[in-house]
Coordinates of C-alpha atoms in Angstrom, one line a residue:
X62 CA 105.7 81.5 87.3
X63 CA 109.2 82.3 86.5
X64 CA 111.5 82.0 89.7
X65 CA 114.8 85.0 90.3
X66 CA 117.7 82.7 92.1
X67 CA 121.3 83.7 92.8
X68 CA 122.3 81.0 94.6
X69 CA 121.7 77.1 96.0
X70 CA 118.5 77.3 94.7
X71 CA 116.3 75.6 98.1
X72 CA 113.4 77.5 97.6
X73 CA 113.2 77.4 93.8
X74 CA 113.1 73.3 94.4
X75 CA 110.4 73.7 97.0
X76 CA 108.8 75.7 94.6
X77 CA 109.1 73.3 91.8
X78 CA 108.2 70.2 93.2
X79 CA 105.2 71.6 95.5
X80 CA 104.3 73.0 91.6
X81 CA 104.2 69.2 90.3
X82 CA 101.8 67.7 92.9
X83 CA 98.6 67.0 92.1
X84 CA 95.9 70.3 91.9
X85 CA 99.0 72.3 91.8
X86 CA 97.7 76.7 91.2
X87 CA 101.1 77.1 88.7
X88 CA 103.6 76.1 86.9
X89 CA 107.6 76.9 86.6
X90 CA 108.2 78.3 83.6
X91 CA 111.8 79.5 83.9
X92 CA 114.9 79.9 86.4
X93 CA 116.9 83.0 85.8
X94 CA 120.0 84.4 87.4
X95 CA 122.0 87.1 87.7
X96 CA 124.8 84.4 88.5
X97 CA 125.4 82.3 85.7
X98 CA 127.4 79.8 88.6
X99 CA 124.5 79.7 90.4
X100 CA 123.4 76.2 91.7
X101 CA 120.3 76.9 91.1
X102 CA 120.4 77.1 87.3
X103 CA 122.2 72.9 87.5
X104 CA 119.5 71.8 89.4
X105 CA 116.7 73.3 86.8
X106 CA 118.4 72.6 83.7
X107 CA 118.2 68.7 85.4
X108 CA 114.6 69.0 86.1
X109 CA 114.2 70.2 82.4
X110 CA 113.3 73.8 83.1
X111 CA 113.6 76.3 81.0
X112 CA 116.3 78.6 82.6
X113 CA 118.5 81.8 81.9
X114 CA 121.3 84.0 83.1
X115 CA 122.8 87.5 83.0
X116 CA 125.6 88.6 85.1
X117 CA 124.6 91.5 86.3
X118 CA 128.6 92.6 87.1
X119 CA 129.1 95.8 84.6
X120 CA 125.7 96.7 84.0
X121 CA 123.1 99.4 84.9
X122 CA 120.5 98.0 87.0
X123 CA 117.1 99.1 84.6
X124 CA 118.9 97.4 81.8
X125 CA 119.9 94.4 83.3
X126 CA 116.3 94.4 84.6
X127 CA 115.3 95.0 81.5
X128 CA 116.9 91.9 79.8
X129 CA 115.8 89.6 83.0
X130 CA 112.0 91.1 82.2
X131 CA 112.5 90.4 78.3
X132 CA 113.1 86.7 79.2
X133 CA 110.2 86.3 82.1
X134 CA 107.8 87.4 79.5
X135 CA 108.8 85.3 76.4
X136 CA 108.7 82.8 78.6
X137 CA 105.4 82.9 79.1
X138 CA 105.1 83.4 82.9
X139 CA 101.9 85.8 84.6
X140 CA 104.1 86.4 88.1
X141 CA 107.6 86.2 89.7
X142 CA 108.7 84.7 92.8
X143 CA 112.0 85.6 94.0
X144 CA 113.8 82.1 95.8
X145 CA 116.9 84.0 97.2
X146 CA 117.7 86.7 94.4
X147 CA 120.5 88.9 95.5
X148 CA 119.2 92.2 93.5
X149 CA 117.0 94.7 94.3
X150 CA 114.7 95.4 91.8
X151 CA 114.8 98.9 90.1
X152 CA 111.4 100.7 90.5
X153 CA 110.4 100.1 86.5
X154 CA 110.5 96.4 87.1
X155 CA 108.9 96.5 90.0
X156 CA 106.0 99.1 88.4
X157 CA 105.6 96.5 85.4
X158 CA 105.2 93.3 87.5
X159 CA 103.0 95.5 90.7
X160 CA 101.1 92.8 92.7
X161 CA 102.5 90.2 90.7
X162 CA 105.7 89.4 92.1
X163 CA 106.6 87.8 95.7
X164 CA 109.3 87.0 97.6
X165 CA 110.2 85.1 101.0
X166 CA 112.1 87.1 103.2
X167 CA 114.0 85.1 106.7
X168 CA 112.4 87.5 109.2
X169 CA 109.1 87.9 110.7
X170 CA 108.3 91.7 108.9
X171 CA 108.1 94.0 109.4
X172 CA 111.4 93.5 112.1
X173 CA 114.7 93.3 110.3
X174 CA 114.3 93.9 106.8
X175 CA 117.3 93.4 104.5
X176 CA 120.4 91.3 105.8
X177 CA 121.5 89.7 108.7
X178 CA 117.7 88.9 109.7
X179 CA 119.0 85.8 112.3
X180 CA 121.7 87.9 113.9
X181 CA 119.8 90.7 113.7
X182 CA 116.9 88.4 116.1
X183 CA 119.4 87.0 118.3
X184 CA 120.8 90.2 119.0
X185 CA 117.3 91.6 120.3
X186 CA 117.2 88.4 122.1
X187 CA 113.9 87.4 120.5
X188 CA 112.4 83.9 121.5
X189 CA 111.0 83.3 117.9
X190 CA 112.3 84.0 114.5
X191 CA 110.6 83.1 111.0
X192 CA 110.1 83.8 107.6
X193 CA 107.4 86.4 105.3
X194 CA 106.1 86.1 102.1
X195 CA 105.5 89.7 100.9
X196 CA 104.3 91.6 97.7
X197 CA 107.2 93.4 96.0
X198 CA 107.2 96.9 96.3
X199 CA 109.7 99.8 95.7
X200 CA 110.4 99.8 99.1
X201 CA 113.1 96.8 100.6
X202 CA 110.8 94.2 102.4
X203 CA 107.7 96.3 102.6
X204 CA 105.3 95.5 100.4
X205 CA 102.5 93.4 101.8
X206 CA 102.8 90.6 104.1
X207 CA 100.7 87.5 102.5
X208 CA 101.8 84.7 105.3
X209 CA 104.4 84.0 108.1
X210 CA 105.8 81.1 109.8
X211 CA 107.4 81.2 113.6
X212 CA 110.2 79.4 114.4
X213 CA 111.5 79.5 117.7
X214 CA 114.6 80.3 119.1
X215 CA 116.6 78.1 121.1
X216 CA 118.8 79.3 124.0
X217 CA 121.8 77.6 122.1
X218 CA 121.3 79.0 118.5
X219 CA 123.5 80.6 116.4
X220 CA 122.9 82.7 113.0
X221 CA 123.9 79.1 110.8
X222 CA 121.4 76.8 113.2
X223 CA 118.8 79.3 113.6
X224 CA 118.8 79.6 109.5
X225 CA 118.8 76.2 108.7
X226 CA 115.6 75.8 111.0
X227 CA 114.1 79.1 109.2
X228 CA 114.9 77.5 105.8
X229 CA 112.6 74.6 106.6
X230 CA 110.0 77.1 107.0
X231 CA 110.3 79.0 104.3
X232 CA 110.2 75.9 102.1
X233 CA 106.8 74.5 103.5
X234 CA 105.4 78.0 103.1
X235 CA 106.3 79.4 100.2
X236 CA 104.6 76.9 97.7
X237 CA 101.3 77.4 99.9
X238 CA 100.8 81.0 99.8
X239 CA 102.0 81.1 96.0
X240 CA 99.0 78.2 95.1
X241 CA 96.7 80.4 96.9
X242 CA 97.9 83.8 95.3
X243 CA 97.9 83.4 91.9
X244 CA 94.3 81.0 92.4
X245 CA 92.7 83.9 94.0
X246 CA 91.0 85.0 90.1
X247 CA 89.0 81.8 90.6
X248 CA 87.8 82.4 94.2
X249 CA 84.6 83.1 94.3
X250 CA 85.3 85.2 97.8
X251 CA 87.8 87.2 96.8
X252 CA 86.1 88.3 93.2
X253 CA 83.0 89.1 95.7
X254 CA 85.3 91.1 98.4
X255 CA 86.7 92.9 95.6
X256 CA 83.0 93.9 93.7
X257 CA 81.4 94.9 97.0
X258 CA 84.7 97.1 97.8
X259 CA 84.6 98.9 94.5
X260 CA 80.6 98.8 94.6
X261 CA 80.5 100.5 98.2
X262 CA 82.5 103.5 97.4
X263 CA 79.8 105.0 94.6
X264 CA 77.5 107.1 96.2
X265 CA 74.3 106.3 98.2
X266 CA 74.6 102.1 97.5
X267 CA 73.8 100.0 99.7
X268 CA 74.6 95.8 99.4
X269 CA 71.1 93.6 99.0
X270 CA 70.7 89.9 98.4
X271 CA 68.5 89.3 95.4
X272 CA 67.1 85.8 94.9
X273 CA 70.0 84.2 96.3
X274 CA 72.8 87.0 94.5
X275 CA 74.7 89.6 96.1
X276 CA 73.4 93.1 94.9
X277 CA 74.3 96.8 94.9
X278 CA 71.2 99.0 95.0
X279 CA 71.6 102.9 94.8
X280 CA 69.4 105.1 96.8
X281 CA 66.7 104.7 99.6
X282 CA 66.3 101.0 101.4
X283 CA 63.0 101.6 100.4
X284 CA 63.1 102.7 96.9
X285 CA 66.6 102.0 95.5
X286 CA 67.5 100.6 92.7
X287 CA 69.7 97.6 91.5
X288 CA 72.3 98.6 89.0
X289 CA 75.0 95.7 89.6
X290 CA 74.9 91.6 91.0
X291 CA 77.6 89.0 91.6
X292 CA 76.6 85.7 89.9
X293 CA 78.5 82.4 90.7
X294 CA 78.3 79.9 88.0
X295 CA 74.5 80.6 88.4
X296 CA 72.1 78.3 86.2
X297 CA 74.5 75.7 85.1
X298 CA 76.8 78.8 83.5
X299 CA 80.9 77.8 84.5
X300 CA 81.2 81.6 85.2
X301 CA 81.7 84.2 87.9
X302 CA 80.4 87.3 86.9
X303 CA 79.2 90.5 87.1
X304 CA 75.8 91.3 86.1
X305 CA 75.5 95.0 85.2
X306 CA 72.8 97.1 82.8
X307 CA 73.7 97.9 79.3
X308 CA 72.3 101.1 76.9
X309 CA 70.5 98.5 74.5
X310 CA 70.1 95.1 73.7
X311 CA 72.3 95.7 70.5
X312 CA 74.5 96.2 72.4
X313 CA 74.5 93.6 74.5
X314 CA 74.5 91.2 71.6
X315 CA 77.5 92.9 70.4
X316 CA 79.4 92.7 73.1
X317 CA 78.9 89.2 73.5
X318 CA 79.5 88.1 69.6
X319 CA 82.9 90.2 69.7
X320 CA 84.4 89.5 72.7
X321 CA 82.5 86.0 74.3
X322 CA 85.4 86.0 76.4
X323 CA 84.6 88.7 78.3
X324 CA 81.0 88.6 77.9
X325 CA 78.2 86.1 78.5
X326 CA 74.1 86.7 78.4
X327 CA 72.8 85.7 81.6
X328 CA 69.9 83.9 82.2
X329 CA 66.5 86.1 83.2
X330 CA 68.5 88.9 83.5
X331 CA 69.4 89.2 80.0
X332 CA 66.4 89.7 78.0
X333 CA 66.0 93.1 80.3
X334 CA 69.3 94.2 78.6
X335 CA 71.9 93.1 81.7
X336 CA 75.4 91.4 80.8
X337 CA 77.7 89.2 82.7
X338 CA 81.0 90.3 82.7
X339 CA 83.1 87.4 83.1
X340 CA 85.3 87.4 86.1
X341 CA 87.2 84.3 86.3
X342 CA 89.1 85.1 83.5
X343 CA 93.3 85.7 82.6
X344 CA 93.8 89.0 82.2
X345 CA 91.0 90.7 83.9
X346 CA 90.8 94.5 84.0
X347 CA 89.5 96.1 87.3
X348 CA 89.7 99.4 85.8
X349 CA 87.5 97.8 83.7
X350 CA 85.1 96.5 86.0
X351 CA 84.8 99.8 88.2
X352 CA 83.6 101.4 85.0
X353 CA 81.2 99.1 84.3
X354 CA 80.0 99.4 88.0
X355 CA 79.9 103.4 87.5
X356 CA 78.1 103.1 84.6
X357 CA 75.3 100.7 85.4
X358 CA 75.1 103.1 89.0
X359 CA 74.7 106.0 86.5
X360 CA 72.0 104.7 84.2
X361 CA 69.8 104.3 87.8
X362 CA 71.0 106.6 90.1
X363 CA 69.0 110.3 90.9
X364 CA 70.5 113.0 89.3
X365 CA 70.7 114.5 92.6
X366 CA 72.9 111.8 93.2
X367 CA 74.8 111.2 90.2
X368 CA 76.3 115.0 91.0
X369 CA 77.7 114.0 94.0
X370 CA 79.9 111.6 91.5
X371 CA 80.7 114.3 89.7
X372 CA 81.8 116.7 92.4
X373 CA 84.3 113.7 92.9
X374 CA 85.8 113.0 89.7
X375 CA 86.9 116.9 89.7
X376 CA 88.6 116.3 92.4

């Protein structure tokens, strides 16, 4: 993870010492600012972190995202969480790092995007306030909504109380939903919500349990036929995968002597020419994995059906 700061830096420590508990989902990997004053930067460089900074003062925005992204990415890190950066994000950033950058916003969104969330919720005379975690999108404070926390407003507040109160907040929930975002490529329910979404939308299938397995059958209830199954760590194997049909058993065998990474020969299902495609992996390509599906749906599916796919794809 690297973490985007401008200022104090509050979130960035939640973020970093939530990140050294025990069964912590991530690591800090570097601080870096568009503020080289920043307080933020001080209290990394004292907990060791790797950090760096760019005044962004004088410069375009894509090139001074540019530089940031250069330095994220030698640095090692898979996502970005933004702790109280002060720059928006130019849309070629934000395309390079899509679903894989988060920020914590002080307002319960979708209300009062931007600045001045407290005043903003004082001013509509709200009774509770909060704080988001949201995906990063082109769009200011729109992108997904991951989590909230309430706060409530007290008949006294003003914008400083009712912020310090938010703050708190923010730092008990931020760490939380980042654990459980970037673990979700070793959940078994998600990988499964994912397969049966991207199963369902081929033509005529239909979900079946097969001795004990999730299964996507295409056809009749009566006469359809398997072309895809969700295996979890399944006969002593330590992976989640995808069981789909391949042309031969040549291939097969080549595809798991060239990329065992990706590939594994699953047990029963593998001398009839199926593969397990590994899915708790780094890296993993759902583009990938939908053609895999397609293509195991294909090598069963009517003809009669297999048009209707077709039809589709021109369009």
């Amino acid at each position: 993870m690297a973490v985007l700061v401008s200022g104090a830096g509050t979130n960035m420590a939640a973020l970093l010492y939530a990140s050294r508990l025990p069964g912590a989902a991530y690591e800090i990997v570097l601080v870096a600012s568009n503020n080289p004053d920043a307080a933020a930067l001080k209290l990394a460089e004292a907990e060791g972190l790797a950090t760096f900074a760019l005044d962004h003062r004088g410069m375009d925005r894509a090139a001074h995202d540019a530089a940031m992204d250069t330095a994220i990415r030698q640095a090692g890190a898979d996502y970005i969480a933004l702790a109280g950066y002060m720059r928006v994000l130019g849309p070629d950033m934000v395309d390079r790092w899509e679903g894989r950058i988060l920020n914590i916003h002080p307002s319960l969104l979708p209300k009062y995007r931007g600045l001045h969330t407290h005043r903003a919720a004082l001013e509509a005379g709200d009774t509770v306030a909060g704080c988001s975690v949201h995906l990063v999108t082109r769009d200011l404070d729109a992108g997904d909504v991951l989590a909230q926390a309430t706060v409530a407003i007290r008949p006294d507040d003003t914008e400083a109380s009712l912020a310090d109160r938010v703050r708190i907040a923010e730092h008990q929930l931020y760490s939380r939903v980042v654990s459980k975002y970037v673990s979700r490529p070793n959940d078994p329910a998600w990988l499964l919500e994912n397969i049966r979404r991207l199963a369902l939308q081929l033509p005529e299938t239909h979900e079946r349990e097969s001795h004990g397995s999730p299964g996507w059958r295409v056809g009749s209830e009566k006469s359809g036929k398997f072309f895809a199954y969700f295996a979890d760590q399944h006969h002593g194997t330590p992976h989640i995968s995808l069981l789909v049909k391949t042309g031969s058993m040549d291939e097969l065998e080549g595809l798991i002597e060239t990329q065992p990474h990706a590939y594994h020969k699953p047990a029963y299902y593998g001398a009839s020419g199926w593969v397990g495609l590994i899915l708790n992996r780094p890296g993993l390509d759902w583009d990938g994995v939908a053609e895999w599906l397609q293509r195991s749906w294909r090598s069963v599916a009517p003809k009669g059906v297999t048009r209707l796919l077709d039809v589709a794809d021109e369009f």
